[in-house]
Amino acid sequence: MKAIRRFTVRPVLPEPLQPLSDLARNLRWSWHPETRELFQSVDPGRWAASDGDPIRLLGSVPRARLAELAGDGDFLARLTAVSDELRAYVDGDRWYQQQSRSADLPAAVAYFSPEFGITAALPQYSGGLGILAGDHLKAASDLGVPLIGVGLLYRHGYFRQSLSGDGWQQEHYPVLDPHELPLIQLREADDTPAQVMLALPGGRFLRARIWLAQVGRIPLLLLDSDVEENDLGERGVTDRLYGGGSEHRLLQEMLLGIGGVRAVRTYCRLTGHPEPEVFHTNEGHAGFLGLERINELCEGDDGLGFDAALEAVRGGTVFTTHTPVPAGIDRFDRDLVARHFGPAAELPRIEVDRILRLGAESYPGGEAHLFNMAAMGLRLAQRANGVSLLHGQVSREMFAGLWPGFDAEEVPITSVTNGVHAPTWVAPEVLRLGGTSAEDGDERWDGAAALPDPDLWALRRTLRERLVDEVRDRLRASWRQRGAGSAELGWIDGVLDPDVLTIGFARRVPSYKRLTLMLRDKDRLTELLLHPERPVQIVVAGKAHPADDGGKRLIQELVRFADDAKVRHRIVFLPDYGMAMAQNLYPGCDIWLNNPLRPLEACGTSGMKAALNGCLNLSVLDGWWDEWFEPDFGWAIPTADGAAMDTDRRDDIEASALYDLLEQRITPRFYERGGAGLPDRWIEMVRRTLTQLGPKVLAGRMVREYVERLYAPAARAHRALGAEQAGELAAWKTRVRSAWPSVGVDHVETSAATATVELGTAVSLRVRVALGDLRAEDVEVQAVSGRVDSEDRITDAVSVPLKPVSGPDTYGRWLYEGPLSLDRTGPFGYTVRVLPAHRLLASPAEPGLVAVASDAVGREGGTRMEGNDELGFASGQGDRPLRVELLNGKAE
């Protein structure tokens, strides 16, 4: 019979065991071995049955066992030690507190993300974005960075995956009860649940309660719309991660951004936590947070105007983009967005047209009827970054349309390469090789340098053997779900071999990640799997989006190959890929395979997690691997570049290169044996991966970079942009934009007598510019020079400011002079441009205005190119640079 109502019955712990409840509700247990070992000792069998979830464990332990533990002196001593250690971890000074004594750091940072992968016990993630967000919070906790995480609580989480008999992905959505999760409901002083509320069209409201997950030192606020006061439709807003249609997604993102800011204010009011000075949006999903902050500043009789509020908000906002393709960006119909804002809905004080212009695709190739969340995120943030060096470059090119007067390399998007949280992802045996604490943000594996080869190789085999055992268990469960009987599954006892080279491939399954590239030549793959002396075995896992039938077909193709009795002991597909599976998969593999279409992998952190366990990478040079690849750490799969390359031809070429690497370089090195009967060269690659690559890929390094390069400057900008200063900057931008059509470069002359000069020759420029109603202090006039290509494009450009020497004349023109640095031989070019200049600008490209000299300047008066749209993003480009030829010898 089915229950008509459900309750959560909490265990009553004896007084001496009360600290167990505090330990269970702080998710630090998910990366702290001593805490997990303590819970395991409560009841090892029930710990395993609870999948390592302390909340579930404590709810299942019999009262007799609890009473026994309450009288166990040894257990209570361990409990006291672990509890005291957690208190010291939470309350003591760490890296951030040491830095803040000498650096101007923010009092707090609010970090918004649509998903967070903290632990399998809190399934609020789908893939890399959420796992990265979870690692960001954990590393911030270890470093003492005062972050507040903000997300949504999805009652069904992401889906659970299984396979049908013919290998087709099946989705299941278990209901999650917040009372059975490691969460605490935030309450007002009168003990009523704290709520945030959004106004919806038609006089309706969307209400959400606030749940708190404690991630070490970091509070994570999760908004839940499944409350009785909501209508049925509004109750389902936070039902599933990345589910529903356009309006459903829009409401999720409004709740995350607008409701999230309100939740932060509520949390700080109730707890006394410092208010954030910096707001960091992890991808565009939370972009509406900037609108809510503008709305706050516009409130009241003394509130700021929209333009001044926008400048104040931009100063303290950081935007991180994770997608290298426009298709990965959330875009909504403008009319749908318009219906949800304004007098009859949310943020009534802000003109709807101002909101729509923030998300407008007002650039070549943009679609006028769409509202682009990434465009809004960039317009609302003074600082933006990609997640690897290559991705930063791709992002600058992808979003260059927002700054069309600038070369892509000048687009104000930097990069901070992702990292991963070692205590979460590294096997305890490997972590013990470290020479420093696993929680100080500077994890190293110095012990691996001194570990004898036999011990290091034995450790790798132990991890491989552990993976083999887990694969067999999971494969047996999967086949039973697919309808097989126990009598049919005896072959699973022979699946995989702990002494065979093991390759891992696990990730989401969009087409660009190319799950089935390894199947391009099935006969050749079969030969690799079944090689009599040098076999390989492959473990594959991954989920396709529920609406992505193409991804599901890729999974089915791989599953059908892996079902073949000839190879099924050498290649397996494991359904329901998640954190729990990954934590054994990474350490147990020898090779981590990644073969996306370059450059569509923004970072690819799974390979980082594998590397931290001594697994070597075999990857296309994309994401982080493009940045840090060295032959000591693994192998690079050659790519078939070229815009005209046929898709099938490209895949054939790259698959063939993959097979060649495995046949000719990787398997021989794994199986070759030195004098002591060990694969000496392989072991040395493992050692160098741990000691040299390991420190680079850590989340601690990543978070320190965010603090030093983005959070601290954003906090300084936030403080500098008070009401008066923000108003000043907004008024200045309005004045400059109004005057910009009159700005131009009228005349350029150089002291060089000919177009061919000698290296080292001192050449000076005299430039006459028209500034209209602007003053010299409103602009910077620059000489931009460098090598030129066959189309006269300047490469490796160097910008040098010129100085005003007189002006304005009767025509409003100013004279500027300065040197032109001729420091490279060969074809060399220069041009002159005018940019706005103000002490409060983070980048000269920020206003998006530029006037560039044309190649006609100096001959017939020239032309003027200016950029000036209403949001301050450039709309003009200059002509070709002037060109000279530099010689090593005398001038000809």
mmCIF file of C-alpha atoms in Angstrom, residues 168-169 193 299 335 417 447 453 493 501 503 611 689 856:
data_model
loop_
_atom_site.group_PDB
_atom_site.id
_atom_site.type_symbol
_atom_site.label_atom_id
_atom_site.label_comp_id
_atom_site.label_asym_id
_atom_site.label_seq_id
_atom_site.Cartn_x
_atom_site.Cartn_y
_atom_site.Cartn_z
ATOM 1 C CA TRP A 168 18.722 3.225 -24.332
ATOM 2 C CA GLN A 169 19.110 5.763 -21.520
ATOM 3 C CA PRO A 193 10.598 29.958 7.979
ATOM 4 C CA GLU A 299 15.005 52.659 -3.755
ATOM 5 C CA ASP A 335 8.605 39.526 -25.059
ATOM 6 C CA THR A 417 42.063 28.293 -15.133
ATOM 7 C CA GLY A 447 56.215 12.244 -0.881
ATOM 8 C CA ASP A 453 59.335 2.567 -7.628
ATOM 9 C CA ASP A 493 33.378 -12.061 -12.393
ATOM 10 C CA LEU A 501 46.222 -0.893 -18.780
ATOM 11 C CA ILE A 503 41.514 3.820 -19.670
ATOM 12 C CA ALA A 611 46.117 13.555 -12.743
ATOM 13 C CA THR A 689 52.455 14.068 -12.895
ATOM 14 C CA ALA A 856 43.632 58.369 -45.570
#
